[in-house]
Amino acid sequence: MLSTLLSASLFAAVVRAVSFTVGSANGNATSPYQYGLIFEDINHAGDGGVYAELIQNRAFQGDSIFPKNLNYWNPLGGAALSLQNLSTPLSSALPTSMQVTAGNSTGGTIGFSNVGFWGFPVVAGWQYNGSFWVEGALNGNVTIALVSNSNTYYAEASVAVHSSSAWTQYNYTFTPTVSAPNSNNTLNFTFASSSLSGAVNFNLLSLFPPTYKNRPNGNRIDLMDAMAGLYPSFFRAPGGNNVEGLQPPYWWNWTQSLGPLQNRNGYPGTWGYEQTNGLGLIEYMLWAQDLGMEPILALWSGLWLNASSVPQSGIQVYVQAALDELEFLMGDASTTWGALRESLGYGPFQINFVEIGNEDSLLVGSAATYSAYRFQAFYDAVSAAYPNITIIASYYDVNGVTPPDNAAGDIHNYELASQFARQFTLFDNYTSAHPILLGEYAVIAYDAPGVTAVQWNAGAPREFVPVWYSSVGEAVYLLGAERNSDKVIGAAYAPTFQNLNSWAWIPDMIQFDAYPGHTTLSTSYYVVQLLSGTRITENLPITITSGQFGPAYFVAGRNSETGSHIAKFAVYNATANGTSNYPISLSFDGVGPYATGNLTYLNAPMNSTNPIGGNVVTKTVQTVTASRNGTFSFTLPDWTVAILEVGANNAGQGYGYGNPGNRPGWLGPKSWGRDSWNGGGWGNPAQGWHHGYKK
Ligand SMILES: *[C@@H]1O[C@H](CO)[C@@H](O)[C@H](O)[C@H]1NC(C)=O
Ligand SMILES: *[C@@H]1O[C@H](CO)[C@@H](O)[C@H](O)[C@H]1NC(C)=O
Ligand SMILES: *[C@@H]1O[C@H](CO)[C@@H](O)[C@H](O)[C@H]1NC(C)=O
Ligand SMILES: *[C@@H]1O[C@H](CO)[C@@H](O)[C@H](O)[C@H]1NC(C)=O
Ligand SMILES: *[C@@H]1O[C@H](CO)[C@@H](O)[C@H](O)[C@H]1NC(C)=O
Ligand SMILES: *[C@@H]1O[C@H](CO)[C@@H](O)[C@H](O)[C@H]1NC(C)=O
Ligand SMILES: *[C@@H]1O[C@H](CO)[C@@H](O)[C@H](O)[C@H]1NC(C)=O
Ligand SMILES: *[C@@H]1O[C@H](CO)[C@@H](O)[C@H](O)[C@H]1NC(C)=O
Ligand SMILES: *[C@@H]1O[C@H](CO)[C@@H](O)[C@H](O)[C@H]1NC(C)=O
Ligand SMILES: *[C@@H]1O[C@H](CO)[C@@H](O)[C@H](O)[C@H]1NC(C)=O
Ligand SMILES: *[C@@H]1O[C@H](CO)[C@@H](O)[C@H](O)[C@H]1NC(C)=O
Ligand SMILES: *[C@@H]1O[C@H](CO)[C@@H](O)[C@H](O)[C@H]1NC(C)=O
């Protein structure tokens, strides 16, 4: 009892608050990228996700890993369905089609239906555009309808088909006038059995809802809007393991993802399903363009996921494939590959960043081949042909590999919240000349007594979706990266998407299924939205006058576009320090007495998660006024992520704010061979990389 009282009184004597001042010059330079996206076709993020195609198994693609099949198709009215490799296929890329015969039909209507990617969305007013290819003996009307599982017809189109021995494409469109209450709908194709004499073959059956920016073969609007809401500045694609391929000979061969859909074969994705290649190289570029993101193009580095590497004697083929890919994207019409791009109707794209491979240190023996010859072969060829491209190695400095010259590295961190909270100073200690991309990060498991690191064994508990305290842990880590954004290019949560009906990895940033009302932005999403939406373009030095970092972590600086003074905070586990409302006071050099600022903070119960279609994160905005000596004082609740922004016009009495010029270039001209973002070396702002800056 005595000892309890004693320690309680000692505890009460501890100053549980932090005060600091923010200077007006000599901060670290900042990266213009800071927050971005990694995209990989995992969890049906691409096919069945962002890629808006609604028909699953639309072209009967498959290979030795995922054999061709009739999954997701069902016969109607006694029809018989079978896969056929006709002597006259639709195309060499799509050699297999679906044959329909009358089967056991006794007359009347026959046909087939598709169940979609676990249902079809039906939204009033949406114009759906469909198409299919036919060959064979069908003469009559084909009805295509969106039908519910209780036989409600939401939309219907009729196409008069007069098919022949030549493959012919038919298009259709419909616009439902009523929305369905759920996605339990199928797409049914029916016709009179009397219109069929023998067999008819179908292939490449497609249906698109309206797409983002109305792009043909485009992306799902709500998921693109969700990404836009993160103000992303970079886009690493084609992402992650998916670029690598499961085993020889499969790798993400970009040439197979170009042109009309009938020219695209399938690809055995690395996450359990065949991919259509509908989401191809050009589609990735347009996606980056539409969201104002700087592409970080992943080049395959000769490592398969079964741990086999291309031998040194064979690597040049793949180096050439990478050079061809860059020529395809950037070359003018006089180049072989640039001419192909022009023939497809696209002008050149600008590539400023490439990453050589993905996680090349992770498999048995893979780091050895990467450091012995794979990385260098790509590095030498790409830097010789494109000296201005920043090259990123797929990992940093482990197993003795240091990227050469000015190459950057990529760190992937999947951790516990408390680990991230302890890593606020991780990048302070990073002294290498090589910049780093935090290419993938996420808290993936729960903090629990005695658990100090993520357990990777199968069956170890994982968060299903991000939990609020974990999202705050991520925020601490992100602020540590921001204050070192002269060394850290930017960070991306991974994976970005999860289809709730079919996934291989949890947790993820955004959940969805076929029903638009189920799209869910996780608690981690809201953290990035806040931190990314207000950019510090000039970090400024912080002097702590009382207290310390932790449980409140912070970074401060200025936005040179708006002139705002900005401080960002995360309060992680203040309750463990004996207070659930943590007092903070700060002043900015250049911000005077009675200045006013907007304090915006996110908070939620620490163990809460976002339910499907819902949001537990509350956003509070309050005006705070500086004292007579220019100090802002406020408390932040435990488990809070916050931004204080003092606008240039509200900077108080008696002070101007300094000239934002004269700061060092980002990473300096020396290591990067160009001026800072301020000097215009990082691409044209009009093309949108600064899109995320708060206007
Ligand atoms: C036709 O009927 C037979 C006998 O009932 C059945 O075995 C067969 O599966 C049916 N075929 C189709 C295509 O439904
Ligand atoms: C096909 O549909 C058109 C109009 O939708 C109709 O005029 C025609 O009679 C139909 N043909 C058959 C064979 O049912
Ligand atoms: C069907 O639509 C595609 C583009 O979506 C177009 O290229 C094609 O010409 C159309 N076919 C017909 C028969 O209208
Ligand atoms: C929709 O389908 C799901 C399973 O796919 C089922 O759980 C649910 O009850 C269905 N809803 C309705 C209204 O039929
Ligand atoms: C549409 O297809 C589904 C799935 O095969 C089937 O259950 C349903 O009966 C069909 N509806 C109509 C009206 O044909
Ligand atoms: C990529 O695919 C194309 C088209 O199928 C093929 O010709 C080429 O050999 C492949 N490239 C490599 C390096 O495997
Ligand atoms: C590289 O960048 C410099 C400076 O912006 C520019 O003058 C030069 O043309 C660029 N070189 C290439 C090969 O794009
Ligand atoms: C909060 O701090 C307490 C006391 O140090 C610790 O036991 C607990 O694990 C921490 N919680 C988290 C989520 O880090
Ligand atoms: C960074 O270095 C400091 C000083 O050595 C040390 O206290 C801190 O724990 C280090 N940070 C990390 C995350 O290792
Ligand atoms: C600049 O970087 C140094 C070293 O990493 C770090 O200690 C310091 O806090 C950073 N400065 C600011 C203003 O964030
Ligand atoms: C808060 O608690 C943690 C964990 O017990 C401790 O390391 C840290 O020094 C405390 N911070 C303050 C400001 O008391
Ligand atoms: C602060 O909030 C007010 C009211 O929403 C807004 O008009 C003002 O632009 C904000 N200032 C800054 C610097 O964001």
Short mmCIF file of N, CA and C in Angstrom, two decimals, residues 266-404:
data_model
loop_
_atom_site.label_atom_id
_atom_site.label_comp_id
_atom_site.label_asym_id
_atom_site.label_seq_id
_atom_site.Cartn_x
_atom_site.Cartn_y
_atom_site.Cartn_z
N GLY A 266 -4.06 -14.33 -71.30
CA GLY A 266 -4.17 -14.20 -69.85
C GLY A 266 -2.81 -14.28 -69.20
N TYR A 267 -2.77 -14.04 -67.91
CA TYR A 267 -1.53 -14.10 -67.13
C TYR A 267 -1.83 -14.79 -65.81
N PRO A 268 -1.05 -15.82 -65.47
CA PRO A 268 -1.29 -16.47 -64.18
C PRO A 268 -0.79 -15.56 -63.05
N GLY A 269 -1.70 -14.80 -62.50
CA GLY A 269 -1.35 -13.88 -61.43
C GLY A 269 -0.74 -14.62 -60.25
N THR A 270 -0.07 -13.89 -59.40
CA THR A 270 0.64 -14.55 -58.31
C THR A 270 -0.22 -14.67 -57.06
N TRP A 271 -1.50 -14.32 -57.16
CA TRP A 271 -2.35 -14.35 -55.97
C TRP A 271 -3.57 -15.23 -56.15
N GLY A 272 -3.42 -16.32 -56.93
CA GLY A 272 -4.45 -17.35 -56.92
C GLY A 272 -5.46 -17.30 -58.03
N TYR A 273 -5.29 -16.42 -59.00
CA TYR A 273 -6.27 -16.40 -60.09
C TYR A 273 -5.63 -15.92 -61.38
N GLU A 274 -6.24 -16.36 -62.47
CA GLU A 274 -5.81 -15.94 -63.79
C GLU A 274 -6.21 -14.48 -63.99
N GLN A 275 -5.31 -13.70 -64.58
CA GLN A 275 -5.63 -12.30 -64.85
C GLN A 275 -5.88 -12.09 -66.34
N THR A 276 -6.73 -11.12 -66.65
CA THR A 276 -7.15 -10.95 -68.05
C THR A 276 -6.15 -10.17 -68.89
N ASN A 277 -5.25 -9.42 -68.26
CA ASN A 277 -4.40 -8.45 -68.96
C ASN A 277 -5.20 -7.28 -69.53
N GLY A 278 -6.49 -7.19 -69.14
CA GLY A 278 -7.28 -6.03 -69.55
C GLY A 278 -6.69 -4.76 -68.95
N LEU A 279 -6.14 -4.92 -67.75
CA LEU A 279 -5.43 -3.83 -67.10
C LEU A 279 -3.98 -3.95 -67.55
N GLY A 280 -3.65 -3.21 -68.60
CA GLY A 280 -2.33 -3.34 -69.21
C GLY A 280 -1.45 -2.13 -68.94
N LEU A 281 -0.30 -2.13 -69.61
CA LEU A 281 0.67 -1.07 -69.38
C LEU A 281 0.09 0.32 -69.65
N ILE A 282 -0.61 0.45 -70.78
CA ILE A 282 -1.20 1.76 -71.10
C ILE A 282 -2.25 2.14 -70.05
N GLU A 283 -3.04 1.15 -69.64
CA GLU A 283 -4.06 1.43 -68.63
C GLU A 283 -3.43 1.93 -67.33
N TYR A 284 -2.29 1.37 -66.96
CA TYR A 284 -1.60 1.86 -65.75
C TYR A 284 -1.17 3.32 -65.93
N MET A 285 -0.68 3.63 -67.12
CA MET A 285 -0.21 5.01 -67.37
C MET A 285 -1.38 6.00 -67.32
N LEU A 286 -2.51 5.60 -67.90
CA LEU A 286 -3.67 6.50 -67.91
C LEU A 286 -4.20 6.69 -66.50
N TRP A 287 -4.15 5.63 -65.74
CA TRP A 287 -4.58 5.66 -64.34
C TRP A 287 -3.72 6.68 -63.57
N ALA A 288 -2.41 6.59 -63.76
CA ALA A 288 -1.50 7.55 -63.09
C ALA A 288 -1.83 8.97 -63.53
N GLN A 289 -2.05 9.12 -64.84
CA GLN A 289 -2.34 10.45 -65.38
C GLN A 289 -3.65 11.00 -64.81
N ASP A 290 -4.67 10.13 -64.76
CA ASP A 290 -5.98 10.59 -64.31
C ASP A 290 -5.97 11.04 -62.85
N LEU A 291 -5.09 10.47 -62.05
CA LEU A 291 -5.04 10.87 -60.64
C LEU A 291 -3.83 11.76 -60.34
N GLY A 292 -3.16 12.24 -61.40
CA GLY A 292 -2.05 13.16 -61.19
C GLY A 292 -0.88 12.55 -60.43
N MET A 293 -0.61 11.26 -60.68
CA MET A 293 0.45 10.57 -59.94
C MET A 293 1.69 10.37 -60.82
N GLU A 294 2.84 10.48 -60.22
CA GLU A 294 4.10 10.19 -60.91
C GLU A 294 4.28 8.67 -60.97
N PRO A 295 4.36 8.10 -62.17
CA PRO A 295 4.52 6.64 -62.21
C PRO A 295 5.91 6.20 -61.74
N ILE A 296 5.95 5.15 -60.95
CA ILE A 296 7.20 4.45 -60.65
C ILE A 296 7.03 3.09 -61.31
N LEU A 297 7.65 2.95 -62.46
CA LEU A 297 7.42 1.76 -63.28
C LEU A 297 8.26 0.59 -62.76
N ALA A 298 7.59 -0.49 -62.43
CA ALA A 298 8.31 -1.69 -61.98
C ALA A 298 8.75 -2.50 -63.20
N LEU A 299 10.05 -2.73 -63.29
CA LEU A 299 10.60 -3.56 -64.37
C LEU A 299 10.91 -4.93 -63.79
N TRP A 300 10.56 -5.97 -64.54
CA TRP A 300 10.84 -7.30 -64.00
C TRP A 300 12.34 -7.54 -64.01
N SER A 301 12.87 -8.05 -62.90
CA SER A 301 14.32 -8.14 -62.71
C SER A 301 14.88 -9.55 -62.88
N GLY A 302 14.05 -10.49 -63.36
CA GLY A 302 14.59 -11.83 -63.57
C GLY A 302 14.52 -12.74 -62.36
N LEU A 303 13.59 -12.48 -61.46
CA LEU A 303 13.38 -13.36 -60.31
C LEU A 303 11.94 -13.84 -60.28
N TRP A 304 11.77 -15.18 -60.28
CA TRP A 304 10.43 -15.74 -60.14
C TRP A 304 10.15 -16.04 -58.68
N LEU A 305 8.87 -16.16 -58.36
CA LEU A 305 8.50 -16.40 -56.97
C LEU A 305 8.83 -17.82 -56.49
N ASN A 306 9.17 -18.70 -57.40
CA ASN A 306 9.63 -20.01 -56.93
C ASN A 306 11.13 -19.97 -56.64
N ALA A 307 11.68 -18.76 -56.56
CA ALA A 307 13.07 -18.50 -56.18
C ALA A 307 14.07 -18.78 -57.28
N SER A 308 13.60 -19.09 -58.50
CA SER A 308 14.60 -19.24 -59.56
C SER A 308 14.89 -17.89 -60.20
N SER A 309 16.16 -17.70 -60.52
CA SER A 309 16.61 -16.46 -61.14
C SER A 309 17.04 -16.76 -62.58
N VAL A 310 16.85 -15.80 -63.46
CA VAL A 310 17.42 -15.91 -64.81
C VAL A 310 18.94 -15.93 -64.65
N PRO A 311 19.63 -16.87 -65.28
CA PRO A 311 21.08 -16.89 -65.14
C PRO A 311 21.71 -15.68 -65.83
N GLN A 312 22.93 -15.39 -65.44
CA GLN A 312 23.60 -14.22 -65.99
C GLN A 312 23.64 -14.27 -67.52
N SER A 313 23.85 -15.48 -68.04
CA SER A 313 23.96 -15.62 -69.50
C SER A 313 22.64 -15.29 -70.20
N GLY A 314 21.53 -15.32 -69.47
CA GLY A 314 20.24 -15.08 -70.13
C GLY A 314 19.61 -13.75 -69.80
N ILE A 315 20.27 -12.95 -68.95
CA ILE A 315 19.59 -11.76 -68.41
C ILE A 315 19.37 -10.68 -69.47
N GLN A 316 20.23 -10.67 -70.51
CA GLN A 316 20.16 -9.59 -71.48
C GLN A 316 18.82 -9.53 -72.21
N VAL A 317 18.18 -10.68 -72.39
CA VAL A 317 16.86 -10.72 -73.04
C VAL A 317 15.87 -9.86 -72.27
N TYR A 318 15.94 -9.95 -70.95
CA TYR A 318 14.98 -9.24 -70.12
C TYR A 318 15.37 -7.77 -69.93
N VAL A 319 16.67 -7.52 -69.97
CA VAL A 319 17.12 -6.13 -69.96
C VAL A 319 16.59 -5.44 -71.23
N GLN A 320 16.70 -6.15 -72.35
CA GLN A 320 16.20 -5.59 -73.60
C GLN A 320 14.68 -5.37 -73.52
N ALA A 321 13.98 -6.31 -72.90
CA ALA A 321 12.52 -6.15 -72.75
C ALA A 321 12.22 -4.88 -71.96
N ALA A 322 13.05 -4.59 -70.95
CA ALA A 322 12.84 -3.38 -70.15
C ALA A 322 13.13 -2.13 -70.98
N LEU A 323 14.21 -2.17 -71.77
CA LEU A 323 14.52 -1.01 -72.63
C LEU A 323 13.41 -0.81 -73.66
N ASP A 324 12.91 -1.92 -74.19
CA ASP A 324 11.81 -1.81 -75.16
C ASP A 324 10.58 -1.18 -74.51
N GLU A 325 10.35 -1.56 -73.27
CA GLU A 325 9.19 -1.04 -72.54
C GLU A 325 9.32 0.48 -72.38
N LEU A 326 10.52 0.92 -72.03
CA LEU A 326 10.73 2.37 -71.87
C LEU A 326 10.61 3.09 -73.21
N GLU A 327 11.10 2.43 -74.26
CA GLU A 327 10.96 3.03 -75.59
C GLU A 327 9.48 3.07 -75.99
N PHE A 328 8.77 2.00 -75.66
CA PHE A 328 7.33 1.98 -75.97
C PHE A 328 6.63 3.15 -75.30
N LEU A 329 6.99 3.44 -74.07
CA LEU A 329 6.30 4.51 -73.34
C LEU A 329 6.77 5.90 -73.77
N MET A 330 8.08 6.04 -73.99
CA MET A 330 8.62 7.39 -74.16
C MET A 330 9.09 7.71 -75.57
N GLY A 331 9.33 6.69 -76.38
CA GLY A 331 9.94 6.93 -77.68
C GLY A 331 9.01 7.68 -78.63
N ASP A 332 9.59 8.38 -79.58
CA ASP A 332 8.73 9.04 -80.56
C ASP A 332 8.40 8.08 -81.70
N ALA A 333 7.63 8.59 -82.66
CA ALA A 333 7.10 7.71 -83.71
C ALA A 333 8.19 7.13 -84.60
N SER A 334 9.40 7.67 -84.50
CA SER A 334 10.47 7.13 -85.35
C SER A 334 11.10 5.88 -84.73
N THR A 335 10.77 5.59 -83.49
CA THR A 335 11.33 4.39 -82.85
C THR A 335 10.37 3.22 -83.06
N THR A 336 10.93 2.01 -83.02
CA THR A 336 10.10 0.82 -83.26
C THR A 336 8.94 0.74 -82.28
N TRP A 337 9.27 0.84 -81.00
CA TRP A 337 8.22 0.64 -80.00
C TRP A 337 7.38 1.89 -79.82
N GLY A 338 7.99 3.06 -79.98
CA GLY A 338 7.21 4.30 -79.93
C GLY A 338 6.18 4.33 -81.05
N ALA A 339 6.54 3.79 -82.19
CA ALA A 339 5.61 3.75 -83.33
C ALA A 339 4.42 2.84 -83.00
N LEU A 340 4.69 1.75 -82.30
CA LEU A 340 3.59 0.87 -81.91
C LEU A 340 2.61 1.62 -81.00
N ARG A 341 3.18 2.34 -80.03
CA ARG A 341 2.31 3.10 -79.11
C ARG A 341 1.48 4.12 -79.89
N GLU A 342 2.15 4.82 -80.83
CA GLU A 342 1.41 5.81 -81.63
C GLU A 342 0.29 5.13 -82.40
N SER A 343 0.57 3.93 -82.92
CA SER A 343 -0.45 3.23 -83.71
C SER A 343 -1.64 2.83 -82.84
N LEU A 344 -1.42 2.74 -81.55
CA LEU A 344 -2.53 2.42 -80.64
C LEU A 344 -3.27 3.68 -80.20
N GLY A 345 -2.76 4.83 -80.67
CA GLY A 345 -3.49 6.07 -80.42
C GLY A 345 -3.02 6.88 -79.22
N TYR A 346 -1.81 6.62 -78.76
CA TYR A 346 -1.32 7.35 -77.57
C TYR A 346 -0.02 8.09 -77.86
N GLY A 347 0.06 9.30 -77.36
CA GLY A 347 1.31 10.04 -77.40
C GLY A 347 2.24 9.50 -76.32
N PRO A 348 3.45 10.05 -76.23
CA PRO A 348 4.41 9.53 -75.25
C PRO A 348 4.01 9.81 -73.81
N PHE A 349 4.47 8.94 -72.93
CA PHE A 349 4.33 9.13 -71.48
C PHE A 349 5.73 9.43 -70.94
N GLN A 350 5.78 10.12 -69.80
CA GLN A 350 7.08 10.44 -69.21
C GLN A 350 7.35 9.51 -68.03
N ILE A 351 8.49 8.86 -68.05
CA ILE A 351 8.89 8.00 -66.93
C ILE A 351 10.11 8.63 -66.27
N ASN A 352 9.98 8.98 -65.01
CA ASN A 352 11.11 9.55 -64.26
C ASN A 352 11.68 8.59 -63.22
N PHE A 353 10.91 7.54 -62.91
CA PHE A 353 11.35 6.57 -61.91
C PHE A 353 11.10 5.15 -62.42
N VAL A 354 12.07 4.29 -62.23
CA VAL A 354 11.81 2.86 -62.41
C VAL A 354 12.32 2.13 -61.17
N GLU A 355 11.69 1.00 -60.90
CA GLU A 355 12.18 0.13 -59.83
C GLU A 355 12.56 -1.20 -60.46
N ILE A 356 13.77 -1.66 -60.12
CA ILE A 356 14.25 -2.92 -60.70
C ILE A 356 13.76 -4.07 -59.83
N GLY A 357 12.64 -4.66 -60.22
CA GLY A 357 12.13 -5.84 -59.53
C GLY A 357 11.28 -5.52 -58.32
N ASN A 358 11.07 -6.54 -57.53
CA ASN A 358 10.27 -6.43 -56.31
C ASN A 358 10.85 -7.35 -55.25
N GLU A 359 11.17 -6.82 -54.11
CA GLU A 359 11.62 -7.63 -52.96
C GLU A 359 12.63 -8.69 -53.38
N ASP A 360 13.66 -8.25 -54.10
CA ASP A 360 14.63 -9.22 -54.61
C ASP A 360 15.51 -9.85 -53.54
N SER A 361 15.31 -9.46 -52.30
CA SER A 361 16.11 -10.07 -51.23
C SER A 361 15.36 -11.16 -50.49
N LEU A 362 14.11 -11.38 -50.87
CA LEU A 362 13.23 -12.14 -49.97
C LEU A 362 13.31 -13.65 -50.14
N LEU A 363 13.75 -14.13 -51.28
CA LEU A 363 13.70 -15.57 -51.53
C LEU A 363 15.08 -16.18 -51.39
N VAL A 364 15.11 -17.48 -51.22
CA VAL A 364 16.40 -18.16 -51.01
C VAL A 364 17.30 -17.91 -52.22
N GLY A 365 18.43 -17.31 -51.99
CA GLY A 365 19.41 -17.09 -53.06
C GLY A 365 19.14 -15.88 -53.92
N SER A 366 18.01 -15.22 -53.72
CA SER A 366 17.66 -14.16 -54.67
C SER A 366 18.52 -12.92 -54.49
N ALA A 367 18.91 -12.62 -53.26
CA ALA A 367 19.76 -11.45 -53.04
C ALA A 367 21.12 -11.65 -53.72
N ALA A 368 21.58 -12.88 -53.72
CA ALA A 368 22.90 -13.16 -54.30
C ALA A 368 22.92 -12.88 -55.80
N THR A 369 21.89 -13.34 -56.51
CA THR A 369 21.89 -13.09 -57.96
C THR A 369 21.59 -11.63 -58.26
N TYR A 370 20.80 -11.02 -57.39
CA TYR A 370 20.50 -9.59 -57.59
C TYR A 370 21.77 -8.77 -57.48
N SER A 371 22.54 -9.04 -56.41
CA SER A 371 23.75 -8.23 -56.23
C SER A 371 24.86 -8.65 -57.18
N ALA A 372 24.86 -9.91 -57.60
CA ALA A 372 25.94 -10.36 -58.48
C ALA A 372 25.79 -9.81 -59.89
N TYR A 373 24.56 -9.82 -60.43
CA TYR A 373 24.45 -9.35 -61.83
C TYR A 373 23.08 -8.81 -62.21
N ARG A 374 22.02 -9.22 -61.54
CA ARG A 374 20.72 -8.80 -62.06
C ARG A 374 20.51 -7.29 -61.94
N PHE A 375 20.70 -6.75 -60.73
CA PHE A 375 20.46 -5.31 -60.58
C PHE A 375 21.36 -4.50 -61.51
N GLN A 376 22.65 -4.86 -61.52
CA GLN A 376 23.62 -4.08 -62.29
C GLN A 376 23.30 -4.08 -63.78
N ALA A 377 22.85 -5.22 -64.29
CA ALA A 377 22.56 -5.31 -65.73
C ALA A 377 21.46 -4.31 -66.11
N PHE A 378 20.41 -4.25 -65.29
CA PHE A 378 19.31 -3.31 -65.58
C PHE A 378 19.77 -1.87 -65.33
N TYR A 379 20.50 -1.71 -64.24
CA TYR A 379 20.94 -0.36 -63.87
C TYR A 379 21.80 0.25 -64.99
N ASP A 380 22.77 -0.53 -65.45
CA ASP A 380 23.68 -0.01 -66.47
C ASP A 380 22.92 0.35 -67.75
N ALA A 381 22.04 -0.55 -68.17
CA ALA A 381 21.35 -0.32 -69.44
C ALA A 381 20.39 0.85 -69.35
N VAL A 382 19.62 0.91 -68.26
CA VAL A 382 18.62 1.98 -68.15
C VAL A 382 19.30 3.33 -67.94
N SER A 383 20.34 3.36 -67.09
CA SER A 383 20.95 4.67 -66.84
C SER A 383 21.73 5.16 -68.06
N ALA A 384 22.25 4.23 -68.87
CA ALA A 384 22.94 4.67 -70.09
C ALA A 384 21.93 5.26 -71.08
N ALA A 385 20.78 4.62 -71.21
CA ALA A 385 19.80 5.10 -72.20
C ALA A 385 19.00 6.28 -71.68
N TYR A 386 18.76 6.32 -70.38
CA TYR A 386 17.90 7.36 -69.79
C TYR A 386 18.57 7.92 -68.54
N PRO A 387 19.57 8.78 -68.73
CA PRO A 387 20.34 9.26 -67.56
C PRO A 387 19.48 10.02 -66.56
N ASN A 388 18.35 10.52 -66.98
CA ASN A 388 17.53 11.30 -66.03
C ASN A 388 16.59 10.44 -65.20
N ILE A 389 16.48 9.18 -65.51
CA ILE A 389 15.56 8.34 -64.73
C ILE A 389 16.20 8.00 -63.38
N THR A 390 15.44 8.17 -62.32
CA THR A 390 15.88 7.72 -61.00
C THR A 390 15.59 6.23 -60.90
N ILE A 391 16.63 5.49 -60.55
CA ILE A 391 16.50 4.03 -60.48
C ILE A 391 16.41 3.60 -59.02
N ILE A 392 15.45 2.77 -58.75
CA ILE A 392 15.24 2.30 -57.38
C ILE A 392 15.53 0.80 -57.33
N ALA A 393 16.37 0.40 -56.39
CA ALA A 393 16.58 -1.03 -56.15
C ALA A 393 15.41 -1.54 -55.32
N SER A 394 15.11 -2.83 -55.44
CA SER A 394 13.89 -3.32 -54.81
C SER A 394 14.06 -3.59 -53.33
N TYR A 395 15.24 -3.35 -52.80
CA TYR A 395 15.40 -3.37 -51.35
C TYR A 395 16.63 -2.55 -51.05
N TYR A 396 16.88 -2.38 -49.79
CA TYR A 396 17.96 -1.50 -49.42
C TYR A 396 18.95 -2.21 -48.51
N ASP A 397 20.18 -2.28 -48.92
CA ASP A 397 21.28 -2.48 -48.01
C ASP A 397 21.26 -3.72 -47.12
N VAL A 398 20.46 -4.71 -47.49
CA VAL A 398 20.54 -5.92 -46.69
C VAL A 398 21.41 -6.92 -47.43
N ASN A 399 21.93 -7.86 -46.72
CA ASN A 399 22.79 -8.87 -47.32
C ASN A 399 23.88 -8.26 -48.18
N GLY A 400 24.35 -7.10 -47.77
CA GLY A 400 25.52 -6.53 -48.42
C GLY A 400 25.27 -5.81 -49.73
N VAL A 401 24.01 -5.72 -50.16
CA VAL A 401 23.80 -5.02 -51.43
C VAL A 401 23.53 -3.55 -51.18
N THR A 402 24.36 -2.71 -51.70
CA THR A 402 24.10 -1.29 -51.67
C THR A 402 23.89 -0.87 -53.11
N PRO A 403 22.82 -0.20 -53.39
CA PRO A 403 22.61 0.21 -54.78
C PRO A 403 23.75 1.12 -55.23
N PRO A 404 24.17 1.01 -56.47
CA PRO A 404 25.28 1.83 -56.95
C PRO A 404 24.88 3.29 -57.12
#
